[in-house]
Amino acid sequence: MKRALEWARLLRPGDVLVIALALAFCALATLTLWRGGAPDKAVVRAAGRVVAELPLAQARLLEVDGPLGVTLVEIEPGRARVASDPGPRQYCVRQGWLTRAGAVAICAPNQVSLSLVGGAVEFDSLNY
Amino acid sequence: MIPSTIEIRPGADDVRIARLAAAAIVLSVAEAAIPLPLPGVKPGLANIVILIVLLRWGWRDAVWVALLRVFAGSLLLGQFLAPGFFMGLAGSVASLVTLGLVVHLPARWFGPVSLSIFAAFAHIGGQLVLARLWLVPHDGVFYLVPVFALAATVFGLINGLVAARLLRDWAEQAHGRG
């Protein structure tokens, strides 16, 4: 503690300002350059056609009709998932929450897909 | 054998610059032995010497020491004219220009730590510009800016504190003696 104080005495008032500015620049650079993975909206397709583009701002449920029945898409702030699907293997449901731009959940039997887009998309698509 | 008529007599200035450059070169060679996670992220210990030279003997001497370090250091490490050499040169030139400007800030408010952080940011700035223009002609290099900026802040602060401390100790010694 005493040691640290002795080092701190080497700082002049402007130095503290410069350090603060440098840290602010680091934070700003991180926020602006590293937010590529944050998605803006969810795109829901049925039989290849876009049926809904939903902002990931507020929670809501969307029912999408397909050949087998109703696929339930659930949106929450910053993420989305397929909550239920009539398909036999449930791949898209078991993918769980999608959180990154470029992520896709495909319910092939019911011909419904859910994908997240926005920002700078890091990947063409993400599979799990 | 006819003795050469050309004789180069090193002046006091030359000896001092050579000695300081040697110190800077030793630091950069020693630093090359430290394993680092990312190319380009280095403590830059030689900059402690550059800062001290700048504040005690002025900008001209600092330029000499810094450039001698880049050239001799890269020769010793077998990096001369390799990409790493040009990156180091770009960083050094950028930080020397910056130091030449910020050294005129009022010393009462801005000490070695400020100069060190400015120099560290100029270093990564110069390197990134060269990397973007030449080595990685893609905006992807800027993806690493946050890492480099954080390294510049941390190492700039540490180097600046060390330089400030050495300068203070010397000033106290000189004072005690005089």
PDB file of N, CA and C in Angstrom, chain A residues 35-38 101 118-123:
ATOM      1  N   ARG A  35     -18.705  -5.314 -31.257  1.00  0.00           N
ATOM      2  CA  ARG A  35     -20.122  -5.631 -31.077  1.00  0.00           C
ATOM      3  C   ARG A  35     -20.691  -6.341 -32.314  1.00  0.00           C
ATOM      4  N   GLY A  36     -19.791  -6.870 -33.147  1.00  0.00           N
ATOM      5  CA  GLY A  36     -20.232  -7.538 -34.362  1.00  0.00           C
ATOM      6  C   GLY A  36     -21.191  -8.680 -34.105  1.00  0.00           C
ATOM      7  N   GLY A  37     -21.038  -9.354 -32.949  1.00  0.00           N
ATOM      8  CA  GLY A  37     -21.854 -10.533 -32.685  1.00  0.00           C
ATOM      9  C   GLY A  37     -23.247 -10.226 -32.179  1.00  0.00           C
ATOM     10  N   ALA A  38     -23.528  -8.953 -31.889  1.00  0.00           N
ATOM     11  CA  ALA A  38     -24.827  -8.622 -31.318  1.00  0.00           C
ATOM     12  C   ALA A  38     -25.873  -8.502 -32.429  1.00  0.00           C
ATOM     13  N   ALA A 101     -25.501 -12.857 -34.127  1.00  0.00           N
ATOM     14  CA  ALA A 101     -25.877 -12.581 -35.508  1.00  0.00           C
ATOM     15  C   ALA A 101     -25.332 -13.689 -36.401  1.00  0.00           C
ATOM     16  N   GLY A 118     -28.008  -8.809 -38.200  1.00  0.00           N
ATOM     17  CA  GLY A 118     -27.752  -7.474 -37.666  1.00  0.00           C
ATOM     18  C   GLY A 118     -26.297  -7.214 -37.421  1.00  0.00           C
ATOM     19  N   GLY A 119     -25.969  -5.933 -37.237  1.00  0.00           N
ATOM     20  CA  GLY A 119     -24.598  -5.518 -37.014  1.00  0.00           C
ATOM     21  C   GLY A 119     -23.717  -6.002 -38.142  1.00  0.00           C
ATOM     22  N   ALA A 120     -22.485  -6.281 -37.832  1.00  0.00           N
ATOM     23  CA  ALA A 120     -21.603  -6.902 -38.790  1.00  0.00           C
ATOM     24  C   ALA A 120     -21.674  -8.394 -38.524  1.00  0.00           C
ATOM     25  N   VAL A 121     -22.210  -9.129 -39.469  1.00  0.00           N
ATOM     26  CA  VAL A 121     -22.379 -10.559 -39.247  1.00  0.00           C
ATOM     27  C   VAL A 121     -21.011 -11.238 -39.323  1.00  0.00           C
ATOM     28  N   GLU A 122     -20.676 -11.947 -38.255  1.00  0.00           N
ATOM     29  CA  GLU A 122     -19.359 -12.558 -38.187  1.00  0.00           C
ATOM     30  C   GLU A 122     -19.270 -13.819 -39.039  1.00  0.00           C
ATOM     31  N   PHE A 123     -20.368 -14.513 -39.164  1.00  0.00           N
ATOM     32  CA  PHE A 123     -20.361 -15.793 -39.857  1.00  0.00           C
ATOM     33  C   PHE A 123     -21.505 -15.809 -40.869  1.00  0.00           C
TER      34      PHE A 123
END
